[in-house]
Each structure stands twice: as C-alpha cells, then as structure tokens.
Amino acid sequence: MHEYTLAQNIMKIITEYSSTHNGYQATEVVIEIGELSGVMIDALKAAVDVLVKNSEFACTEFIYSEKKAKAQCTQCGHEVAVSDFISTCSQCHSSRLDIIEGKELCVKSIAFE
Amino acid sequence: MCDTCGCQSEDEATYKKPGDTNHDHTHSHPLRHVLDVNRDLLHDNDLMAERNRGFFEARKIMAINLVSSPGSGKTTLLEKTISALHKDIRFFVIAGDQNTLNDATRIEKTGTEVIQINTGTGCHLDAEMVHMAIRKLDPPRNTLLVIENVGNLVCPALFDLGETKRIVMISVTEGEDKPVKYPHMFKSSDVCIVNKTDLLPHLDFDLAQLRGNIKKVNHQMKVFELSALKGEGLQQWLKWLTAQKTP
C-alpha cells in the first residue's frame, strides 16, 4: 500500500519540474526501481495510473526501469549479483553480504517537449 | 523574458553594448530535451527523518522505532519495560495504529506521556507524522522515546522516522520463516526481539531455525528471546536498553 504514497511523490516531483518549464509538456518520465527496493512495480504503476487520470500528465508516458541488485561480500570483497536478501557469496559462500545496488527508488529523468 | 530559458528576467542585471539586440543568444530551444532528475521518491520523508534525528541527537534522546506484525506483543513489552526501568529512565511513547486510542490508554496507565497517531487508512508512520507528534510531546533531554509503529511488516520498512535504533519484534506463534518472508523489515532493523517464548512448550516451533533465518537476512542483527508477559529473558533486554541509554 506504500506504493500509493510513492506514486503521490512521483506526481509531486514532476509537477515541481513542470512548473519551471513553461510552454513545455512532460512527455516521458523514467522511474528507476531497484530489485530490492521493496516496491512492487505493478502496484506502483496502478497507483500512478489512478493519479494521472484527468491530470495534466494524462498523456505522459511513464517508463518503469528495474535496476538489478548487487552485493559485496564482507568476508572476501567479491561483488556478486543477488536477487534477494538471503543470497551467499559465489566465491567464498559467506552469507555476510552488503547490498550495494538495487535499493534505488527514484525519478530518473523527465523528457519535456 | 523568455519563458523557456528564463533569460533577461526582470530582477537580473543585463550587460549590453550599443547596437546589441535584445537577446544575446538565439532562441532555438530544442523541441525535446531530457532532464536528469535523479530525485529519490522518499526524498521528502528522508529529509524530515534527518531533521527528527538532529532533534533527538541535540537533546540526547534515544528514539526507538518498534515494528512488528499486529499482535506480536509490542504494547505488552513496552508496559513491562517501562514499569521495570521508569525509576532510571524517563520514557515517552508515540503509538501508531489505524484507529482507536487503545494502546495509548494502556501506556498512559504506566504513568508515561503518550501520543496516539491514528493513520486512518494509512499503513505506516512517516517522518512528518513523528515530527508533528514530537512537537506536541516535546520530550526533554536525556529521555527515551519509543515509537510503536503500525502493526505491519511491509510498509514501515521503507520509512525512516529518524530513529536511533529500529527494533523488529516477532512472536513464536508466527512461524520460523517470517524473517525470510519479510526480509526488508528484518534487513533494515538493528535488533530483533523474539517474544512469547513461554508458549514454546505448546508449539511445534523450531527456535534454532528462526535464529538461522534471522542471520541469513541480517548477519548483524542482535537478538533477544523473551516472554514479555511472563518475564523470562526480559533481564537481558532491560540490561541492553539501559546500557544503550547510558553514555
């Protein structure tokens, strides 16, 4: 359900940027979501769809880009691709991994035309 | 003034030589331009959380964000903790629930100042709500503030409140696999309290498996196993909390 709050924040951000681009329309918004950010893309999409309907962004295209997660082993320093919080290091098999990428949750870019 | 690039705005100085045209550059703005925004969706919440954190640090307040599923025993643990330590530590409590003043009423009976936040349909507390609550509560220096979050192991994981420590609670009636089922909450917490251990003889519950699952998700997690109701294991928790509070 937190996806609705996040969708409201997306609206806030694009409204703020649009206000400084008079005469231009935000046509494309890229939203980056880390694989381990804790956000369900479909739920976020559904919430954004509800909010943009009948708004000035009704014709804006929203692109949801998922960022893969990466962790670093605290034991051997090896960087490893992970898809959950319970993975182990592929080199030394330690479970002591620190997530270094994949928790992103941001409006990456806005295209104006 | 040009609406697109903002040149020649009224409050700015302009520099011209005789013969210069009005605009010193052409206005062939591109039809399409892409702006790198890179703005975090939780930016506003995180800013407010840092503001709360600054307030807590300035007043030497230890702030705990207590999270769990509904019914794991957060309020009971709070009641027992406050009655055991109230002579040494002054407590303040912010209780979060969708509805009712039930938790605040229970805490108030311990003689502790408490504010209930009712989130309505909201599933979590955010930093702004906590900010408003601490303005009302105004906890003085060297006190301990417990923020009892809305019972939910999903949404509150994402919202930093400015807390000093995040403590996740789980009761042994909930299943050994809860940490791996709700990894975001367990990954983002500093301490895990396993409650209702007095019920273990009546349950088919594997405590060793739970410990393993907690460490799998968060290898740095400090774990306390206790029964808030019956008091077993409570001493270690109280000792740890007192040590945290005393510099």
Short mmCIF file of C-alpha atoms in Angstrom, two decimals:
data_model
loop_
_atom_site.label_atom_id
_atom_site.label_comp_id
_atom_site.label_asym_id
_atom_site.label_seq_id
_atom_site.Cartn_x
_atom_site.Cartn_y
_atom_site.Cartn_z
CA MET A 1 0.00 0.00 0.00
CA HIS A 2 3.01 2.28 0.42
CA GLU A 3 3.11 2.34 -3.40
CA TYR A 4 0.28 4.90 -3.35
CA THR A 5 2.38 7.25 -1.19
CA LEU A 6 5.30 6.78 -3.60
CA ALA A 7 3.04 7.49 -6.60
CA GLN A 8 1.96 10.73 -4.92
CA ASN A 9 5.65 11.63 -4.52
CA ILE A 10 6.22 10.99 -8.25
CA MET A 11 3.38 13.42 -9.04
CA LYS A 12 4.89 15.99 -6.68
CA ILE A 13 8.30 15.75 -8.34
CA ILE A 14 7.05 16.04 -11.94
CA THR A 15 4.70 18.88 -11.00
CA GLU A 16 7.64 20.75 -9.45
CA TYR A 17 9.84 20.30 -12.54
CA SER A 18 7.00 21.13 -14.92
CA SER A 19 6.38 24.43 -13.15
CA THR A 20 9.84 25.60 -14.22
CA HIS A 21 9.28 24.53 -17.85
CA ASN A 22 6.54 26.83 -19.02
CA GLY A 23 5.34 26.05 -22.50
CA TYR A 24 6.68 22.52 -22.36
CA GLN A 25 4.84 19.31 -21.61
CA ALA A 26 6.40 16.42 -19.68
CA THR A 27 6.07 13.64 -22.23
CA GLU A 28 8.14 10.88 -20.69
CA VAL A 29 9.08 10.08 -17.10
CA VAL A 30 11.59 7.37 -16.30
CA ILE A 31 11.24 5.82 -12.85
CA GLU A 32 14.06 3.64 -11.59
CA ILE A 33 13.17 0.87 -9.17
CA GLY A 34 15.79 -1.31 -7.57
CA GLU A 35 15.10 -5.02 -7.50
CA LEU A 36 15.40 -4.96 -3.69
CA SER A 37 13.73 -1.59 -3.06
CA GLY A 38 10.67 -3.20 -1.52
CA VAL A 39 8.33 -1.83 -4.15
CA MET A 40 6.04 -3.84 -6.36
CA ILE A 41 6.22 -2.30 -9.83
CA ASP A 42 2.67 -3.35 -10.81
CA ALA A 43 1.22 -1.78 -7.65
CA LEU A 44 3.17 1.43 -8.28
CA LYS A 45 2.01 1.51 -11.90
CA ALA A 46 -1.62 1.06 -10.83
CA ALA A 47 -1.32 3.90 -8.30
CA VAL A 48 0.32 6.23 -10.84
CA ASP A 49 -2.40 5.39 -13.40
CA VAL A 50 -5.10 6.45 -10.93
CA LEU A 51 -3.34 9.71 -10.09
CA VAL A 52 -2.53 10.82 -13.67
CA LYS A 53 -6.06 10.23 -14.93
CA ASN A 54 -7.66 13.61 -15.60
CA SER A 55 -4.45 15.41 -14.59
CA GLU A 56 -2.08 17.47 -16.75
CA PHE A 57 0.04 14.32 -17.05
CA ALA A 58 -2.72 12.14 -18.54
CA CYS A 59 -0.75 11.87 -21.82
CA THR A 60 2.68 11.46 -20.20
CA GLU A 61 4.39 8.14 -20.75
CA PHE A 62 5.74 6.51 -17.59
CA ILE A 63 8.62 4.10 -18.03
CA TYR A 64 9.48 1.79 -15.14
CA SER A 65 13.05 0.63 -15.28
CA GLU A 66 14.13 -2.11 -12.89
CA LYS A 67 17.68 -1.96 -11.62
CA LYS A 68 19.34 -5.28 -10.83
CA ALA A 69 20.77 -5.78 -7.36
CA LYS A 70 24.40 -6.25 -6.49
CA ALA A 71 26.08 -7.06 -3.18
CA GLN A 72 29.59 -7.06 -1.84
CA CYS A 73 30.85 -9.87 0.35
CA THR A 74 32.10 -8.51 3.68
CA GLN A 75 34.44 -11.53 4.01
CA CYS A 76 36.29 -11.68 0.68
CA GLY A 77 35.24 -8.42 -1.01
CA HIS A 78 33.82 -10.18 -4.06
CA GLU A 79 30.92 -8.42 -5.84
CA VAL A 80 28.03 -10.68 -6.63
CA ALA A 81 24.65 -10.32 -8.40
CA VAL A 82 21.81 -11.06 -5.98
CA SER A 83 18.05 -11.18 -6.26
CA ASP A 84 17.15 -11.43 -2.56
CA PHE A 85 18.49 -10.74 0.92
CA ILE A 86 19.45 -14.34 1.64
CA SER A 87 21.98 -14.98 -1.12
CA THR A 88 25.51 -16.18 -0.43
CA CYS A 89 28.83 -15.17 -1.97
CA SER A 90 29.59 -17.13 -5.14
CA GLN A 91 33.29 -17.13 -4.27
CA CYS A 92 33.56 -17.88 -0.53
CA HIS A 93 29.90 -18.89 0.17
CA SER A 94 29.59 -16.45 3.07
CA SER A 95 26.11 -15.10 3.76
CA ARG A 96 27.55 -11.84 5.08
CA LEU A 97 26.73 -9.69 2.07
CA ASP A 98 26.09 -5.96 1.95
CA ILE A 99 23.70 -4.72 -0.73
CA ILE A 100 25.46 -2.04 -2.79
CA GLU A 101 22.96 -1.63 -5.66
CA GLY A 102 19.30 -2.46 -6.16
CA LYS A 103 17.61 -0.38 -3.46
CA GLU A 104 17.11 2.64 -5.75
CA LEU A 105 13.73 4.28 -5.91
CA CYS A 106 13.78 7.49 -7.91
CA VAL A 107 12.51 9.64 -10.74
CA LYS A 108 15.49 9.21 -13.04
CA SER A 109 14.61 11.64 -15.84
CA ILE A 110 11.82 13.71 -17.34
CA ALA A 111 11.57 14.49 -21.05
CA PHE A 112 9.94 17.80 -21.99
CA GLU A 113 8.57 18.65 -25.45
CA MET B 1 11.64 37.39 -20.51
CA CYS B 2 11.92 34.07 -22.24
CA ASP B 3 9.61 31.54 -20.59
CA THR B 4 11.78 28.61 -21.53
CA CYS B 5 15.29 29.59 -20.56
CA GLY B 6 14.47 32.42 -18.18
CA CYS B 7 16.92 34.86 -19.81
CA GLN B 8 16.57 38.56 -19.16
CA SER B 9 14.46 38.10 -16.09
CA GLU B 10 13.36 41.35 -14.50
CA ASP B 11 15.46 41.09 -11.37
CA GLU B 12 18.75 40.34 -13.10
CA ALA B 13 21.36 42.78 -14.38
CA THR B 14 21.91 42.81 -18.14
CA TYR B 15 25.07 43.77 -19.99
CA LYS B 16 24.87 45.28 -23.49
CA LYS B 17 26.99 47.29 -25.90
CA PRO B 18 25.42 49.87 -28.18
CA GLY B 19 23.95 48.02 -31.12
CA ASP B 20 23.33 44.76 -29.24
CA THR B 21 19.97 43.18 -29.92
CA ASN B 22 17.58 42.41 -27.12
CA HIS B 23 18.70 38.80 -26.85
CA ASP B 24 22.37 37.97 -26.79
CA HIS B 25 21.72 34.40 -27.83
CA THR B 26 19.37 32.70 -30.20
CA HIS B 27 16.22 31.09 -29.02
CA SER B 28 16.31 27.86 -30.89
CA HIS B 29 15.39 25.77 -27.86
CA PRO B 30 15.35 22.10 -28.72
CA LEU B 31 11.94 20.59 -29.30
CA ARG B 32 12.63 17.76 -26.90
CA HIS B 33 15.04 17.78 -24.01
CA VAL B 34 15.60 15.23 -21.30
CA LEU B 35 16.30 16.38 -17.78
CA ASP B 36 18.35 14.19 -15.45
CA VAL B 37 16.33 14.39 -12.27
CA ASN B 38 17.59 11.54 -10.06
CA ARG B 39 15.22 12.51 -7.26
CA ASP B 40 14.57 9.83 -4.64
CA LEU B 41 10.87 9.07 -4.17
CA LEU B 42 11.41 9.13 -0.41
CA HIS B 43 13.40 12.38 -0.55
CA ASP B 44 10.92 14.44 1.49
CA ASN B 45 10.48 11.72 4.10
CA ASP B 46 14.24 11.20 4.41
CA LEU B 47 14.84 14.94 4.84
CA MET B 48 12.26 15.11 7.61
CA ALA B 49 13.72 11.97 9.20
CA GLU B 50 17.13 13.67 9.31
CA ARG B 51 15.51 16.68 10.94
CA ASN B 52 13.98 14.40 13.60
CA ARG B 53 17.35 12.67 14.05
CA GLY B 54 19.03 16.03 14.60
CA PHE B 55 16.42 16.91 17.23
CA PHE B 56 17.00 13.59 19.03
CA GLU B 57 20.78 13.97 18.94
CA ALA B 58 20.68 17.55 20.19
CA ARG B 59 18.54 16.53 23.15
CA LYS B 60 20.38 13.23 23.71
CA ILE B 61 17.14 11.34 23.24
CA MET B 62 17.29 7.69 22.28
CA ALA B 63 14.48 7.05 19.79
CA ILE B 64 13.33 3.52 19.08
CA ASN B 65 11.15 2.59 16.13
CA LEU B 66 9.36 -0.58 17.28
CA VAL B 67 7.91 -2.57 14.39
CA SER B 68 6.13 -5.92 14.08
CA SER B 69 3.02 -7.64 12.78
CA PRO B 70 -0.17 -6.87 14.69
CA GLY B 71 -0.46 -8.86 17.91
CA SER B 72 3.17 -9.80 18.48
CA GLY B 73 3.21 -8.03 21.85
CA LYS B 74 4.72 -4.57 21.29
CA THR B 75 2.49 -2.82 23.81
CA THR B 76 2.94 -5.53 26.45
CA LEU B 77 6.74 -5.33 26.08
CA LEU B 78 6.51 -1.55 26.44
CA GLU B 79 4.37 -1.78 29.58
CA LYS B 80 6.79 -4.25 31.21
CA THR B 81 9.88 -2.29 30.11
CA ILE B 82 8.53 0.99 31.43
CA SER B 83 7.50 -0.46 34.80
CA ALA B 84 10.93 -2.07 35.21
CA LEU B 85 13.01 0.97 34.24
CA HIS B 86 10.89 4.04 34.99
CA LYS B 87 12.99 4.96 38.04
CA ASP B 88 16.15 5.26 35.93
CA ILE B 89 14.83 6.29 32.54
CA ARG B 90 12.10 8.73 31.62
CA PHE B 91 10.02 7.30 28.79
CA PHE B 92 7.85 8.97 26.14
CA VAL B 93 5.74 7.00 23.70
CA ILE B 94 4.23 7.64 20.27
CA ALA B 95 1.75 4.90 19.43
CA GLY B 96 0.68 4.33 15.83
CA ASP B 97 -2.47 2.49 14.80
CA GLN B 98 -5.06 2.91 12.08
CA ASN B 99 -7.74 3.54 14.66
CA THR B 100 -8.55 3.71 18.42
CA LEU B 101 -6.72 5.07 21.45
CA ASN B 102 -6.39 1.60 22.99
CA ASP B 103 -2.59 1.41 23.02
CA ALA B 104 -2.17 4.98 24.28
CA THR B 105 -4.64 4.27 27.08
CA ARG B 106 -2.65 1.19 28.15
CA ILE B 107 0.65 3.12 28.08
CA GLU B 108 -0.82 6.07 29.95
CA LYS B 109 -1.68 3.75 32.84
CA THR B 110 2.07 3.25 33.39
CA GLY B 111 2.34 7.00 34.08
CA THR B 112 4.10 7.69 30.78
CA GLU B 113 3.35 10.61 28.49
CA VAL B 114 1.98 9.24 25.25
CA ILE B 115 0.52 10.43 21.96
CA GLN B 116 -1.55 8.21 19.72
CA ILE B 117 -1.27 8.74 15.96
CA ASN B 118 -4.27 7.32 14.11
CA THR B 119 -3.28 6.93 10.48
CA GLY B 120 -6.85 6.31 9.23
CA THR B 121 -6.32 4.21 6.12
CA GLY B 122 -2.53 4.63 6.27
CA CYS B 123 -0.41 1.52 6.74
CA HIS B 124 2.70 3.09 8.27
CA LEU B 125 4.01 6.08 10.21
CA ASP B 126 6.15 8.56 8.28
CA ALA B 127 8.74 11.08 9.42
CA GLU B 128 6.30 14.01 9.12
CA MET B 129 3.79 12.36 11.47
CA VAL B 130 6.54 11.69 14.00
CA HIS B 131 7.73 15.29 13.64
CA MET B 132 4.26 16.61 14.46
CA ALA B 133 3.98 14.21 17.40
CA ILE B 134 7.33 15.19 18.93
CA ARG B 135 6.39 18.85 18.67
CA LYS B 136 3.34 18.10 20.79
CA LEU B 137 5.09 15.70 23.15
CA ASP B 138 8.24 17.84 23.50
CA PRO B 139 10.41 15.20 25.20
CA PRO B 140 13.18 16.82 27.27
CA ARG B 141 16.88 15.96 27.25
CA ASN B 142 18.17 12.51 28.19
CA THR B 143 14.91 10.68 27.74
CA LEU B 144 13.86 7.60 25.80
CA LEU B 145 11.24 7.85 23.09
CA VAL B 146 9.57 4.71 21.81
CA ILE B 147 7.68 4.98 18.53
CA GLU B 148 5.34 2.00 18.37
CA ASN B 149 4.72 1.74 14.63
CA VAL B 150 1.54 0.48 12.94
CA GLY B 151 1.46 -3.33 13.10
CA ASN B 152 2.71 -4.21 9.62
CA LEU B 153 5.91 -5.92 8.46
CA VAL B 154 5.85 -4.47 4.93
CA CYS B 155 5.31 -0.72 4.52
CA PRO B 156 7.04 0.69 7.64
CA ALA B 157 10.32 -0.85 6.42
CA LEU B 158 10.70 1.89 3.81
CA PHE B 159 10.04 4.88 6.01
CA ASP B 160 12.92 6.22 8.08
CA LEU B 161 11.49 8.12 11.06
CA GLY B 162 14.83 9.46 12.29
CA GLU B 163 15.12 6.73 14.91
CA THR B 164 18.32 5.80 16.74
CA LYS B 165 17.52 2.07 16.54
CA ARG B 166 14.93 0.07 14.67
CA ILE B 167 13.69 -2.93 16.62
CA VAL B 168 11.62 -5.63 14.98
CA MET B 169 9.53 -7.95 17.10
CA ILE B 170 8.26 -11.40 16.23
CA SER B 171 6.33 -13.85 18.38
CA VAL B 172 6.88 -17.59 18.28
CA THR B 173 3.28 -18.16 17.17
CA GLU B 174 4.09 -16.52 13.82
CA GLY B 175 6.34 -19.12 12.17
CA GLU B 176 10.11 -19.57 11.84
CA ASP B 177 10.21 -18.29 8.26
CA LYS B 178 8.95 -14.75 8.96
CA PRO B 179 12.40 -13.13 8.51
CA VAL B 180 12.79 -14.62 5.03
CA LYS B 181 9.16 -13.88 4.15
CA TYR B 182 9.51 -10.21 5.12
CA PRO B 183 13.23 -9.59 4.51
CA HIS B 184 13.04 -5.80 4.03
CA MET B 185 11.95 -5.25 7.61
CA PHE B 186 14.45 -7.69 9.07
CA LYS B 187 17.27 -6.35 6.90
CA SER B 188 16.61 -2.75 7.95
CA SER B 189 16.38 -3.45 11.69
CA ASP B 190 19.17 -3.37 14.28
CA VAL B 191 17.60 -5.60 16.91
CA CYS B 192 15.12 -8.48 16.84
CA ILE B 193 13.01 -9.41 19.84
CA VAL B 194 11.52 -12.90 19.77
CA ASN B 195 8.50 -12.74 22.07
CA LYS B 196 6.12 -15.21 23.74
CA THR B 197 8.82 -17.82 24.41
CA ASP B 198 6.67 -19.07 27.32
CA LEU B 199 4.42 -20.65 24.68
CA LEU B 200 7.24 -22.76 23.16
CA PRO B 201 6.34 -25.97 25.05
CA HIS B 202 2.88 -25.85 23.46
CA LEU B 203 4.04 -25.16 19.90
CA ASP B 204 5.80 -27.00 17.14
CA PHE B 205 8.27 -24.16 16.72
CA ASP B 206 11.97 -24.51 15.90
CA LEU B 207 13.83 -21.65 17.59
CA ALA B 208 17.16 -22.64 16.02
CA GLN B 209 15.60 -22.41 12.57
CA LEU B 210 14.27 -18.94 13.36
CA ARG B 211 17.73 -17.82 14.57
CA GLY B 212 19.23 -19.15 11.33
CA ASN B 213 16.67 -17.30 9.21
CA ILE B 214 17.30 -14.03 11.07
CA LYS B 215 21.06 -14.32 10.48
CA LYS B 216 20.53 -15.25 6.83
CA VAL B 217 18.73 -11.95 6.20
CA ASN B 218 20.71 -9.76 8.58
CA HIS B 219 24.02 -11.07 9.82
CA GLN B 220 24.48 -8.08 12.14
CA MET B 221 21.15 -8.42 13.97
CA LYS B 222 21.20 -8.52 17.77
CA VAL B 223 18.58 -10.98 19.04
CA PHE B 224 16.71 -11.19 22.35
CA GLU B 225 14.42 -14.11 23.17
CA LEU B 226 11.91 -13.37 25.89
CA SER B 227 8.40 -13.54 27.22
CA ALA B 228 7.18 -10.01 27.88
CA LEU B 229 4.14 -11.39 29.70
CA LYS B 230 5.87 -13.92 31.99
CA GLY B 231 9.18 -12.07 32.32
CA GLU B 232 11.61 -14.81 31.22
CA GLY B 233 14.57 -13.42 29.28
CA LEU B 234 13.42 -9.87 29.99
CA GLN B 235 16.51 -9.01 32.08
CA GLN B 236 18.95 -9.23 29.15
CA TRP B 237 16.76 -6.88 27.12
CA LEU B 238 16.45 -4.39 30.00
CA LYS B 239 20.19 -4.52 30.62
CA TRP B 240 20.94 -3.86 26.95
CA LEU B 241 18.44 -0.98 26.76
CA THR B 242 19.83 0.63 29.93
CA ALA B 243 23.38 0.35 28.57
CA GLN B 244 22.30 1.97 25.30
CA LYS B 245 20.70 4.85 27.13
CA THR B 246 23.64 5.46 29.46
CA PRO B 247 26.52 7.08 27.58
#
